[in-house]
Amino acid sequence: MSRVLVIEDDTHIRDLIVLHLGLEGLDTEAVGDGLEGLARAGAQAFDLIVLDLMLPGMDGVSICRSIRREGPNQDVPIMMLTARREESDKVLGLESGADDYLAKPFGIRELVARVRALLRRPRRSQLQAEAAGAGDRPIEIHGLHIDPSRRRARVRGADVDLTAQEFRLLFVLATHPGIVFSREALLTRVWPDRTYVTERSVDSLVKRLRRRIEVDPADPAIILTVWGSGYKFADV
Amino acid sequence: MSRVLVIEDDTHIRDLIVLHLGLEGLDTEAVGDGLEGLARAGAQAFDLIVLDLMLPGMDGVSICRSIRREGPNQDVPIMMLTARREESDKVLGLESGADDYLAKPFGIRELVARVRALLRRPRRSQLQAEAAGAGDRPIEIHGLHIDPSRRRARVRGADVDLTAQEFRLLFVLATHPGIVFSREALLTRVWPDRTYVTERSVDSLVKRLRRRIEVDPADPAIILTVWGSGYKFADV
DNA sequence: GGCGGCTGCCACAGTTTTCTCACACGCCAG
DNA sequence: CTGGCGTGTGAGAAAACTGTGGCAGCCGCC
């Protein structure tokens, strides 16, 4: 189930959005404050973020930039909302890194349709970078050494063989220690193309990965289960 | 500052692209007509060309071929855009000499990311020069002695005859021990002209190379398969 | 303690990826 | 023109990996 974060101060609109996205089968979480939204976005991986441009305390553009700069939602589609109709706003919104833009007042059905479209759109940035062979630096964490360009992982000094998929999962989690990823979030981040794959498969993959890197797979110390939410890499 | 030529008839998309590439610090020039684009490409050297597949008057594939055939932009990376999602289009685009391909509707951020990637990637001509190894020093690794300037390879003391292609493959891999190369990456690095070649050919070439340098070709110790990713030269 | 919902686990069928091979084609020297 | 060599390709076999469903066990809550 896709997770959506809604950042919107107007209670009425917020509830409306949550209601309708909920009816669409999306797991929707909403906050009314910019800073809180930013905190939420930094702590958990979502599949899409709906963001109001006009917020008390902190404006949407800054939030958008922050989200894009780093963290688990760097590559997540962002849908901007704004009360103003001016073209300059539109430009501003897209400049700051939003993927789509909707001017208030909008029809809720249109919002839903666009959200669906954004979710459907394959996310390729990460895969793309990997394919280009550019950029990914090795990381070192928790006694783990992970080197993407060599596709090599070492645990406590010993090399472990990982399949391509196990490796991607480990990499995604390890680069965001402490961040909770829902199964859905992992599906879009780890699976090469988001065909019809059950969330069950995530469990399987996690189990396989644990078997290879955990000292005691029955009592995981690295890949942790967050009951009711998903999985996370152990905090530092 | 890199110069980019955008050939796209849809005004909205064109402006969006120009805006964002401009924000990226690229010097962007745009035309809405295929013939005009061709004229522009013939008159001036760019660092990258973004080309819509569907254009009024002249289709993108023909333009792509024209640009590739001669002129100052023969070796410049070309990024294809298309409204259609069919695989056949993709093949058509890449066959005609495009370097990357993006199906509409696309996220503007993805376009920017890919453009960046293409610009980062060294030109074909440079690659070929690098692969040909003109003027490179001989290297010694894993009981292998490889001398690019003489195009000679010795394995465990014995000279081996390698074809030009086998040699290029060996050289590319041996100069980056441990680094995993996807088949695609090898195609652009080893093959003099990347058009009309399938990834199967990489398999074949690897097999032929192994037959010549491995003690037991059935159980390779030098050129290793990285399942789901590609091939690599054995780590030291 | 009982209950509903979530997660761990497992085997195996199914899928994807790689390997192997034979053959055809193009190129070049003789 | 002809033969030899290097190379690309497709098909089928082989190998590796992965998704799934169901059940058992665990968690949090009433």
Short mmCIF file of C-alpha atoms (C1' of nucleotides) in Angstrom, two decimals:
data_model
loop_
_atom_site.label_atom_id
_atom_site.label_comp_id
_atom_site.label_asym_id
_atom_site.label_seq_id
_atom_site.Cartn_x
_atom_site.Cartn_y
_atom_site.Cartn_z
CA MET A 1 0.00 0.00 0.00
CA SER A 2 1.42 3.35 -1.04
CA ARG A 3 2.15 5.88 1.65
CA VAL A 4 1.37 9.49 1.06
CA LEU A 5 2.36 12.45 3.19
CA VAL A 6 0.09 15.48 3.01
CA ILE A 7 1.41 18.82 4.25
CA GLU A 8 -1.42 21.34 4.26
CA ASP A 9 -2.51 23.82 6.89
CA ASP A 10 -6.14 24.27 5.92
CA THR A 11 -7.95 21.67 7.97
CA HIS A 12 -10.86 21.41 5.63
CA ILE A 13 -8.78 20.79 2.54
CA ARG A 14 -6.49 18.48 4.44
CA ASP A 15 -9.31 16.27 5.62
CA LEU A 16 -10.79 16.22 2.16
CA ILE A 17 -7.54 15.05 0.66
CA VAL A 18 -6.94 12.43 3.31
CA LEU A 19 -10.44 11.12 2.90
CA HIS A 20 -10.24 10.77 -0.84
CA LEU A 21 -6.78 9.37 -1.01
CA GLY A 22 -7.84 6.94 1.66
CA LEU A 23 -10.77 5.87 -0.49
CA GLU A 24 -8.27 5.21 -3.24
CA GLY A 25 -6.59 2.70 -1.01
CA LEU A 26 -3.65 4.88 -0.11
CA ASP A 27 -2.15 5.01 3.34
CA THR A 28 -2.30 8.71 3.99
CA GLU A 29 -0.65 10.68 6.73
CA ALA A 30 -1.28 14.38 7.15
CA VAL A 31 0.28 17.25 9.02
CA GLY A 32 -0.74 20.90 9.13
CA ASP A 33 2.58 22.45 9.81
CA GLY A 34 5.59 22.86 7.59
CA LEU A 35 8.26 22.01 10.11
CA GLU A 36 6.40 19.01 11.31
CA GLY A 37 6.02 17.87 7.73
CA LEU A 38 9.72 18.23 7.18
CA ALA A 39 10.44 16.22 10.30
CA ARG A 40 8.06 13.51 9.18
CA ALA A 41 9.59 13.40 5.75
CA GLY A 42 13.01 13.06 7.29
CA ALA A 43 12.01 10.16 9.48
CA GLN A 44 10.14 7.95 7.10
CA ALA A 45 10.11 7.03 3.47
CA PHE A 46 6.96 7.88 1.56
CA ASP A 47 5.86 7.13 -1.94
CA LEU A 48 4.49 10.56 -2.64
CA ILE A 49 4.23 13.92 -0.94
CA VAL A 50 1.44 16.46 -1.36
CA LEU A 51 2.66 19.87 -0.34
CA ASP A 52 0.89 23.19 0.05
CA LEU A 53 2.86 26.14 -1.22
CA MET A 54 1.50 28.53 1.40
CA LEU A 55 2.17 27.37 4.88
CA PRO A 56 2.47 29.13 8.20
CA GLY A 57 6.00 29.27 9.48
CA MET A 58 7.80 27.88 6.51
CA ASP A 59 6.90 28.14 2.89
CA GLY A 60 6.40 25.16 0.63
CA VAL A 61 9.25 25.95 -1.68
CA SER A 62 11.80 25.77 1.12
CA ILE A 63 10.33 22.53 2.34
CA CYS A 64 10.41 21.12 -1.13
CA ARG A 65 14.05 22.03 -1.49
CA SER A 66 14.89 20.51 1.86
CA ILE A 67 13.24 17.26 1.00
CA ARG A 68 15.03 17.15 -2.30
CA ARG A 69 18.41 17.91 -0.83
CA GLU A 70 18.75 14.79 1.21
CA GLY A 71 16.98 12.07 3.11
CA PRO A 72 14.83 9.11 2.28
CA ASN A 73 12.40 11.05 0.13
CA GLN A 74 14.89 12.69 -2.17
CA ASP A 75 13.48 11.04 -5.24
CA VAL A 76 9.86 10.87 -4.23
CA PRO A 77 7.32 12.62 -6.44
CA ILE A 78 6.09 15.86 -4.94
CA MET A 79 2.76 17.41 -5.84
CA MET A 80 2.47 21.12 -5.13
CA LEU A 81 -0.73 22.88 -4.19
CA THR A 82 -1.20 26.61 -4.24
CA ALA A 83 -3.92 29.15 -3.85
CA ARG A 84 -2.43 31.50 -6.37
CA ARG A 85 -2.86 31.13 -10.06
CA GLU A 86 0.04 33.18 -11.22
CA GLU A 87 2.40 31.64 -13.66
CA SER A 88 5.32 32.81 -11.57
CA ASP A 89 4.16 30.55 -8.81
CA LYS A 90 3.99 27.66 -11.15
CA VAL A 91 7.50 28.25 -12.26
CA LEU A 92 8.62 28.64 -8.69
CA GLY A 93 7.01 25.37 -7.75
CA LEU A 94 8.55 23.41 -10.54
CA GLU A 95 11.90 25.08 -10.04
CA SER A 96 12.04 23.98 -6.48
CA GLY A 97 11.75 20.39 -7.56
CA ALA A 98 8.07 19.57 -7.55
CA ASP A 99 6.87 17.04 -10.09
CA ASP A 100 3.39 18.33 -10.58
CA TYR A 101 1.41 21.35 -9.66
CA LEU A 102 -2.22 22.05 -8.95
CA ALA A 103 -3.84 25.44 -8.37
CA LYS A 104 -6.58 25.92 -5.82
CA PRO A 105 -9.40 25.72 -6.05
CA PHE A 106 -9.02 22.30 -7.59
CA GLY A 107 -11.40 19.42 -8.04
CA ILE A 108 -10.63 16.61 -5.66
CA ARG A 109 -11.00 14.14 -8.50
CA GLU A 110 -8.33 15.90 -10.43
CA LEU A 111 -6.01 15.73 -7.48
CA VAL A 112 -6.66 12.04 -7.09
CA ALA A 113 -6.08 11.45 -10.78
CA ARG A 114 -2.79 13.27 -10.74
CA VAL A 115 -1.63 11.54 -7.62
CA ARG A 116 -2.36 8.23 -9.27
CA ALA A 117 -0.42 9.32 -12.33
CA LEU A 118 2.59 10.30 -10.26
CA LEU A 119 2.53 7.03 -8.39
CA ARG A 120 2.32 5.11 -11.61
CA ARG A 121 5.30 6.85 -13.03
CA PRO A 122 8.33 4.65 -12.73
CA ARG A 123 11.04 6.04 -10.55
CA ARG A 124 14.27 5.62 -12.34
CA SER A 125 16.73 8.05 -10.96
CA GLN A 126 18.43 5.58 -8.69
CA LEU A 127 18.55 2.78 -11.18
CA GLN A 128 19.69 5.18 -13.78
CA ALA A 129 22.62 6.34 -11.74
CA GLU A 130 23.57 2.77 -11.07
CA ALA A 131 23.44 1.89 -14.73
CA ALA A 132 25.57 4.86 -15.66
CA GLY A 133 28.11 3.52 -13.23
CA ALA A 134 28.58 7.01 -11.93
CA GLY A 135 28.72 8.35 -8.51
CA ASP A 136 27.96 5.75 -5.89
CA ARG A 137 30.55 5.87 -3.21
CA PRO A 138 31.18 2.97 -0.89
CA ILE A 139 29.69 3.35 2.55
CA GLU A 140 30.81 2.07 5.94
CA ILE A 141 28.37 1.52 8.73
CA HIS A 142 27.76 -0.80 11.62
CA GLY A 143 30.72 -2.99 10.74
CA LEU A 144 29.32 -3.22 7.27
CA HIS A 145 31.19 -2.18 4.19
CA ILE A 146 29.14 -1.67 1.05
CA ASP A 147 30.64 -0.77 -2.29
CA PRO A 148 28.07 -0.36 -5.07
CA SER A 149 30.48 -0.04 -7.95
CA ARG A 150 32.01 -3.36 -7.02
CA ARG A 151 28.71 -4.73 -5.86
CA ARG A 152 30.53 -6.02 -2.87
CA ALA A 153 29.49 -6.22 0.74
CA ARG A 154 31.65 -7.12 3.68
CA VAL A 155 30.34 -7.95 7.12
CA ARG A 156 32.76 -7.92 10.01
CA GLY A 157 35.66 -8.36 7.63
CA ALA A 158 34.24 -11.20 5.60
CA ASP A 159 32.90 -10.90 2.09
CA VAL A 160 29.31 -11.98 1.65
CA ASP A 161 27.72 -12.98 -1.60
CA LEU A 162 24.54 -11.09 -2.22
CA THR A 163 22.17 -11.36 -5.12
CA ALA A 164 21.46 -8.20 -7.05
CA GLN A 165 18.21 -7.71 -5.25
CA GLU A 166 19.56 -8.36 -1.79
CA PHE A 167 22.27 -5.88 -2.53
CA ARG A 168 19.86 -3.17 -3.58
CA LEU A 169 17.79 -3.69 -0.47
CA LEU A 170 20.80 -3.51 1.78
CA PHE A 171 22.02 -0.42 0.05
CA VAL A 172 18.73 1.43 0.29
CA LEU A 173 18.39 0.64 3.97
CA ALA A 174 22.00 1.23 4.90
CA THR A 175 22.10 4.63 3.29
CA HIS A 176 19.24 5.71 5.54
CA PRO A 177 19.93 4.22 8.96
CA GLY A 178 17.05 4.57 11.37
CA ILE A 179 14.58 5.54 8.66
CA VAL A 180 11.52 3.34 8.46
CA PHE A 181 10.63 2.05 5.03
CA SER A 182 7.20 0.64 4.43
CA ARG A 183 7.05 -2.46 2.28
CA GLU A 184 5.55 -0.38 -0.46
CA ALA A 185 8.37 2.14 -0.26
CA LEU A 186 10.86 -0.68 -0.55
CA LEU A 187 9.04 -2.15 -3.51
CA THR A 188 9.40 1.06 -5.45
CA ARG A 189 12.99 1.55 -4.38
CA VAL A 190 14.41 -1.93 -4.63
CA TRP A 191 12.46 -3.66 -7.35
CA PRO A 192 13.74 -2.87 -10.83
CA ASP A 193 10.31 -2.42 -12.26
CA ARG A 194 7.25 -2.14 -10.22
CA THR A 195 5.24 -4.92 -11.82
CA TYR A 196 2.70 -6.71 -9.78
CA VAL A 197 4.65 -7.92 -6.84
CA THR A 198 3.19 -8.74 -3.46
CA GLU A 199 4.39 -7.04 -0.32
CA ARG A 200 5.04 -10.56 0.81
CA SER A 201 8.10 -10.63 -1.37
CA VAL A 202 9.67 -7.94 0.74
CA ASP A 203 9.44 -10.22 3.75
CA SER A 204 11.10 -12.96 1.82
CA LEU A 205 13.88 -10.74 0.64
CA VAL A 206 14.45 -9.37 4.11
CA LYS A 207 14.65 -12.86 5.46
CA ARG A 208 17.20 -13.84 2.84
CA LEU A 209 19.27 -10.78 3.48
CA ARG A 210 19.21 -11.34 7.21
CA ARG A 211 20.34 -14.89 6.76
CA ARG A 212 23.44 -13.57 5.06
CA ILE A 213 24.45 -10.63 7.18
CA GLU A 214 23.02 -11.09 10.65
CA VAL A 215 24.98 -12.89 13.33
CA ASP A 216 21.76 -14.44 14.52
CA PRO A 217 19.09 -14.23 11.83
CA ALA A 218 16.47 -15.10 14.43
CA ASP A 219 17.36 -12.04 16.46
CA PRO A 220 18.29 -9.36 13.95
CA ALA A 221 20.62 -6.59 15.00
CA ILE A 222 21.03 -4.80 11.68
CA ILE A 223 17.82 -5.01 9.69
CA LEU A 224 15.07 -4.36 12.19
CA THR A 225 11.36 -4.92 11.95
CA VAL A 226 9.17 -1.98 12.84
CA TRP A 227 5.95 -3.56 13.76
CA GLY A 228 3.02 -2.28 11.73
CA SER A 229 5.21 -0.07 9.55
CA GLY A 230 7.98 -1.87 7.80
CA TYR A 231 11.73 -2.24 8.19
CA LYS A 232 14.66 -0.07 9.06
CA PHE A 233 18.39 -0.23 9.29
CA ALA A 234 19.56 -0.15 12.91
CA ASP A 235 20.32 3.31 14.24
CA VAL A 236 23.92 4.13 14.71
CA MET B 1 29.29 26.06 -19.83
CA SER B 2 27.78 23.22 -21.78
CA ARG B 3 25.62 24.06 -24.74
CA VAL B 4 22.43 22.13 -25.31
CA LEU B 5 20.15 22.14 -28.32
CA VAL B 6 16.51 21.26 -27.76
CA ILE B 7 14.37 20.23 -30.71
CA GLU B 8 10.76 19.91 -29.60
CA ASP B 9 7.56 21.20 -31.14
CA ASP B 10 5.35 21.33 -28.06
CA THR B 11 5.82 24.84 -26.74
CA HIS B 12 4.95 23.95 -23.20
CA ILE B 13 7.36 21.07 -22.92
CA ARG B 14 10.02 23.03 -24.71
CA ASP B 15 9.79 25.94 -22.30
CA LEU B 16 9.83 23.61 -19.36
CA ILE B 17 12.97 21.93 -20.58
CA VAL B 18 14.71 25.19 -21.38
CA LEU B 19 13.81 26.56 -17.98
CA HIS B 20 15.15 23.62 -16.06
CA LEU B 21 18.28 23.08 -18.05
CA GLY B 22 18.89 26.80 -17.66
CA LEU B 23 18.56 26.44 -13.91
CA GLU B 24 21.15 23.73 -14.10
CA GLY B 25 23.55 26.22 -15.52
CA LEU B 26 23.37 24.97 -19.08
CA ASP B 27 23.33 27.23 -22.08
CA THR B 28 20.18 26.06 -23.77
CA GLU B 29 18.93 26.84 -27.24
CA ALA B 30 15.56 25.62 -28.46
CA VAL B 31 13.78 25.25 -31.75
CA GLY B 32 10.33 23.93 -32.51
CA ASP B 33 10.88 22.62 -35.96
CA GLY B 34 12.84 19.64 -37.20
CA LEU B 35 14.40 21.26 -40.22
CA GLU B 36 15.40 24.30 -38.27
CA GLY B 37 16.93 22.04 -35.65
CA LEU B 38 18.91 20.24 -38.28
CA ALA B 39 20.15 23.52 -39.66
CA ARG B 40 21.18 24.67 -36.24
CA ALA B 41 22.94 21.42 -35.52
CA GLY B 42 24.78 21.69 -38.80
CA ALA B 43 25.95 25.19 -38.10
CA GLN B 44 27.12 24.94 -34.56
CA ALA B 45 28.74 22.49 -32.18
CA PHE B 46 26.74 21.54 -29.11
CA ASP B 47 27.55 19.37 -26.14
CA LEU B 48 24.22 17.61 -26.13
CA ILE B 49 21.05 17.47 -28.16
CA VAL B 50 17.56 16.78 -26.86
CA LEU B 51 15.35 15.57 -29.66
CA ASP B 52 11.67 14.82 -29.88
CA LEU B 53 10.86 11.71 -31.86
CA MET B 54 7.60 13.04 -33.18
CA LEU B 55 8.02 16.26 -35.03
CA PRO B 56 6.02 18.03 -37.71
CA GLY B 57 7.65 17.88 -41.10
CA MET B 58 10.50 15.54 -40.31
CA ASP B 59 10.67 12.75 -37.82
CA GLY B 60 13.23 12.57 -35.08
CA VAL B 61 14.85 9.40 -36.31
CA SER B 62 15.79 10.95 -39.63
CA ILE B 63 17.14 14.00 -37.90
CA CYS B 64 19.11 11.84 -35.55
CA ARG B 65 20.65 9.95 -38.43
CA SER B 66 21.49 13.14 -40.23
CA ILE B 67 23.23 14.59 -37.24
CA ARG B 68 25.20 11.40 -36.79
CA ARG B 69 26.22 11.17 -40.40
CA GLU B 70 28.25 14.32 -40.55
CA GLY B 71 28.81 17.74 -39.16
CA PRO B 72 30.06 19.25 -35.96
CA ASN B 73 27.73 17.22 -33.76
CA GLN B 74 28.50 13.75 -35.03
CA ASP B 75 29.72 12.50 -31.68
CA VAL B 76 27.48 14.52 -29.45
CA PRO B 77 25.18 12.64 -27.08
CA ILE B 78 21.57 12.68 -28.23
CA MET B 79 18.65 12.25 -25.87
CA MET B 80 15.42 11.10 -27.51
CA LEU B 81 11.97 12.01 -26.31
CA THR B 82 8.84 10.25 -27.41
CA ALA B 83 5.19 10.17 -26.62
CA ARG B 84 4.90 6.52 -27.40
CA ARG B 85 5.82 3.83 -24.97
CA GLU B 86 6.29 0.93 -27.29
CA GLU B 87 9.47 -1.00 -27.12
CA SER B 88 9.80 -0.85 -30.89
CA ASP B 89 10.16 2.89 -30.58
CA LYS B 90 12.86 2.49 -28.07
CA VAL B 91 14.76 0.20 -30.32
CA LEU B 92 14.23 2.54 -33.21
CA GLY B 93 15.50 5.46 -31.20
CA LEU B 94 18.62 3.76 -30.00
CA GLU B 95 19.35 2.17 -33.34
CA SER B 96 19.22 5.48 -35.06
CA GLY B 97 22.06 6.61 -32.87
CA ALA B 98 20.48 8.16 -29.80
CA ASP B 99 22.34 7.71 -26.54
CA ASP B 100 19.43 7.76 -24.20
CA TYR B 101 15.71 7.65 -24.42
CA LEU B 102 12.86 8.99 -22.36
CA ALA B 103 9.16 8.33 -22.80
CA LYS B 104 6.59 11.03 -22.25
CA PRO B 105 5.18 11.80 -19.89
CA PHE B 106 8.43 12.10 -18.01
CA GLY B 107 9.39 13.91 -14.87
CA ILE B 108 11.38 16.98 -15.61
CA ARG B 109 13.78 16.01 -12.87
CA GLU B 110 14.47 12.75 -14.53
CA LEU B 111 15.24 14.49 -17.77
CA VAL B 112 17.64 16.82 -16.01
CA ALA B 113 19.32 13.91 -14.24
CA ARG B 114 19.81 12.03 -17.47
CA VAL B 115 21.08 15.06 -19.32
CA ARG B 116 23.60 15.52 -16.55
CA ALA B 117 24.60 11.89 -16.82
CA LEU B 118 25.08 12.15 -20.56
CA LEU B 119 27.17 15.26 -20.20
CA ARG B 120 29.28 13.63 -17.56
CA ARG B 121 29.93 10.69 -19.78
CA PRO B 122 33.01 11.15 -21.93
CA ARG B 123 32.46 11.43 -25.65
CA ARG B 124 32.48 8.37 -27.82
CA SER B 125 35.63 9.39 -29.58
CA GLN B 126 37.40 9.81 -26.30
CA LEU B 127 36.17 6.47 -25.14
CA GLN B 128 37.44 4.78 -28.20
CA ALA B 129 40.79 6.40 -27.80
CA GLU B 130 40.90 5.26 -24.22
CA ALA B 131 39.80 1.77 -25.12
CA ALA B 132 42.27 1.53 -27.97
CA GLY B 133 44.88 2.30 -25.39
CA ALA B 134 47.04 4.47 -27.57
CA GLY B 135 50.06 5.41 -25.53
CA ASP B 136 49.02 3.56 -22.40
CA ARG B 137 51.49 1.87 -20.18
CA PRO B 138 51.67 -1.89 -19.96
CA ILE B 139 49.98 -3.31 -16.90
CA GLU B 140 50.74 -6.33 -14.78
CA ILE B 141 48.01 -8.00 -12.82
CA HIS B 142 46.95 -11.43 -11.69
CA GLY B 143 49.75 -13.13 -13.59
CA LEU B 144 48.65 -11.24 -16.65
CA HIS B 145 50.85 -8.93 -18.60
CA ILE B 146 49.06 -6.53 -20.91
CA ASP B 147 50.83 -4.12 -23.17
CA PRO B 148 48.39 -1.85 -24.98
CA SER B 149 50.90 -0.10 -27.16
CA ARG B 150 51.99 -3.44 -28.61
CA ARG B 151 48.58 -5.01 -28.25
CA ARG B 152 50.22 -7.98 -26.65
CA ALA B 153 49.06 -10.08 -23.74
CA ARG B 154 50.91 -12.74 -21.80
CA VAL B 155 49.27 -15.18 -19.43
CA ARG B 156 51.40 -17.04 -16.96
CA GLY B 157 54.45 -16.47 -19.11
CA ALA B 158 52.95 -17.52 -22.41
CA ASP B 159 51.92 -15.18 -25.17
CA VAL B 160 48.28 -15.39 -26.15
CA ASP B 161 46.80 -14.27 -29.41
CA LEU B 162 43.85 -12.01 -28.88
CA THR B 163 41.67 -10.41 -31.48
CA ALA B 164 41.34 -6.65 -31.37
CA GLN B 165 38.03 -6.89 -29.64
CA GLU B 166 39.08 -9.46 -27.10
CA PHE B 167 42.01 -7.27 -26.29
CA ARG B 168 39.90 -4.19 -25.75
CA LEU B 169 37.59 -6.10 -23.45
CA LEU B 170 40.46 -7.50 -21.44
CA PHE B 171 42.06 -4.11 -21.19
CA VAL B 172 38.93 -2.33 -20.03
CA LEU B 173 38.30 -4.94 -17.37
CA ALA B 174 41.89 -5.36 -16.25
CA THR B 175 42.40 -1.65 -15.76
CA HIS B 176 39.48 -1.61 -13.33
CA PRO B 177 39.85 -4.77 -11.25
CA GLY B 178 36.86 -5.46 -9.05
CA ILE B 179 34.66 -2.91 -10.76
CA VAL B 180 31.47 -4.38 -12.15
CA PHE B 181 30.62 -3.46 -15.72
CA SER B 182 27.13 -3.94 -17.04
CA ARG B 183 26.84 -5.32 -20.54
CA GLU B 184 25.63 -1.96 -21.64
CA ALA B 185 28.70 -0.28 -20.18
CA LEU B 186 30.93 -2.75 -21.95
CA LEU B 187 29.17 -2.18 -25.23
CA THR B 188 29.93 1.51 -25.13
CA ARG B 189 33.50 0.96 -24.00
CA VAL B 190 34.61 -1.99 -26.04
CA TRP B 191 32.67 -1.76 -29.24
CA PRO B 192 34.04 0.77 -31.71
CA ASP B 193 30.58 1.57 -32.99
CA ARG B 194 27.78 0.81 -30.65
CA THR B 195 24.95 0.76 -33.16
CA TYR B 196 23.28 -2.51 -34.06
CA VAL B 197 24.82 -4.71 -31.43
CA THR B 198 22.92 -6.73 -28.88
CA GLU B 199 23.99 -7.52 -25.37
CA ARG B 200 24.35 -11.16 -26.35
CA SER B 201 27.52 -10.26 -28.13
CA VAL B 202 29.10 -9.37 -24.84
CA ASP B 203 28.43 -12.87 -23.59
CA SER B 204 30.03 -14.31 -26.66
CA LEU B 205 33.09 -12.14 -26.43
CA VAL B 206 33.52 -12.93 -22.76
CA LYS B 207 33.32 -16.59 -23.51
CA ARG B 208 35.93 -16.30 -26.23
CA LEU B 209 38.22 -14.31 -24.02
CA ARG B 210 37.86 -16.78 -21.21
CA ARG B 211 38.73 -19.63 -23.50
CA ARG B 212 42.03 -17.94 -24.14
CA ILE B 213 43.14 -16.74 -20.75
CA GLU B 214 41.43 -18.85 -18.12
CA VAL B 215 43.03 -22.01 -16.82
CA ASP B 216 39.61 -23.60 -16.71
CA PRO B 217 37.16 -21.67 -18.86
CA ALA B 218 34.30 -23.51 -17.20
CA ASP B 219 35.31 -22.16 -13.81
CA PRO B 220 36.65 -18.69 -14.46
CA ALA B 221 39.14 -17.17 -12.02
CA ILE B 222 39.94 -13.94 -13.83
CA ILE B 223 36.89 -12.67 -15.67
CA LEU B 224 34.05 -13.19 -13.24
CA THR B 225 30.31 -13.13 -13.79
CA VAL B 226 28.36 -10.92 -11.43
CA TRP B 227 24.93 -12.35 -11.59
CA GLY B 228 22.27 -9.80 -12.44
CA SER B 229 24.82 -7.07 -13.06
CA GLY B 230 27.50 -7.92 -15.56
CA TYR B 231 31.15 -8.88 -15.46
CA LYS B 232 34.22 -7.89 -13.54
CA PHE B 233 37.91 -8.55 -13.39
CA ALA B 234 38.82 -10.57 -10.31
CA ASP B 235 39.73 -8.53 -7.28
CA VAL B 236 43.35 -8.46 -6.33
"C1'" DG C 1 -6.16 -14.64 28.42
"C1'" DG C 2 -8.21 -14.24 24.04
"C1'" DC C 3 -8.31 -12.14 19.62
"C1'" DG C 4 -7.32 -10.00 15.29
"C1'" DG C 5 -3.83 -8.63 12.60
"C1'" DC C 6 1.05 -8.75 11.25
"C1'" DT C 7 5.34 -11.03 10.49
"C1'" DG C 8 8.52 -15.16 9.98
"C1'" DC C 9 9.26 -19.07 7.59
"C1'" DC C 10 9.53 -22.57 3.99
"C1'" DA C 11 9.46 -25.27 -0.21
"C1'" DC C 12 8.94 -25.22 -4.89
"C1'" DA C 13 7.22 -23.68 -9.19
"C1'" DG C 14 8.18 -20.12 -12.28
"C1'" DT C 15 10.92 -16.62 -14.06
"C1'" DT C 16 14.96 -14.35 -15.29
"C1'" DT C 17 19.66 -14.39 -16.48
"C1'" DT C 18 23.60 -16.54 -18.19
"C1'" DC C 19 26.06 -20.05 -20.91
"C1'" DT C 20 26.95 -22.61 -24.96
"C1'" DC C 21 26.88 -23.63 -29.64
"C1'" DA C 22 26.41 -23.68 -34.42
"C1'" DC C 23 25.97 -20.99 -38.17
"C1'" DA C 24 26.00 -17.05 -41.29
"C1'" DC C 25 27.92 -12.95 -42.60
"C1'" DG C 26 31.45 -9.59 -43.78
"C1'" DC C 27 36.04 -8.56 -44.54
"C1'" DC C 28 40.60 -9.19 -46.27
"C1'" DA C 29 44.63 -11.46 -48.17
"C1'" DG C 30 46.06 -14.39 -51.44
"C1'" DC D 1 37.08 -15.63 -56.51
"C1'" DT D 2 38.06 -18.28 -52.48
"C1'" DG D 3 39.31 -19.60 -48.01
"C1'" DG D 4 40.16 -18.19 -43.44
"C1'" DC D 5 39.26 -15.47 -39.61
"C1'" DG D 6 36.66 -12.68 -36.51
"C1'" DT D 7 32.12 -11.58 -35.04
"C1'" DG D 8 26.99 -11.13 -34.20
"C1'" DT D 9 22.83 -13.66 -33.37
"C1'" DG D 10 19.23 -16.72 -31.98
"C1'" DA D 11 17.82 -20.76 -29.77
"C1'" DG D 12 17.81 -23.95 -26.29
"C1'" DA D 13 19.89 -25.70 -22.06
"C1'" DA D 14 21.49 -24.73 -17.64
"C1'" DA D 15 21.94 -22.15 -13.58
"C1'" DA D 16 20.50 -18.83 -10.31
"C1'" DC D 17 17.24 -16.31 -8.29
"C1'" DT D 18 12.62 -14.91 -6.76
"C1'" DG D 19 7.38 -14.76 -5.85
"C1'" DT D 20 3.78 -17.03 -3.62
"C1'" DG D 21 0.62 -19.10 -0.50
"C1'" DG D 22 -0.26 -21.01 3.68
"C1'" DC D 23 0.58 -21.87 8.25
"C1'" DA D 24 2.75 -21.05 12.63
"C1'" DG D 25 4.10 -17.82 15.82
"C1'" DC D 26 4.28 -13.22 17.67
"C1'" DC D 27 2.53 -8.56 18.95
"C1'" DG D 28 -0.41 -5.25 20.85
"C1'" DC D 29 -4.81 -4.44 22.58
"C1'" DC D 30 -9.12 -5.23 24.81
#
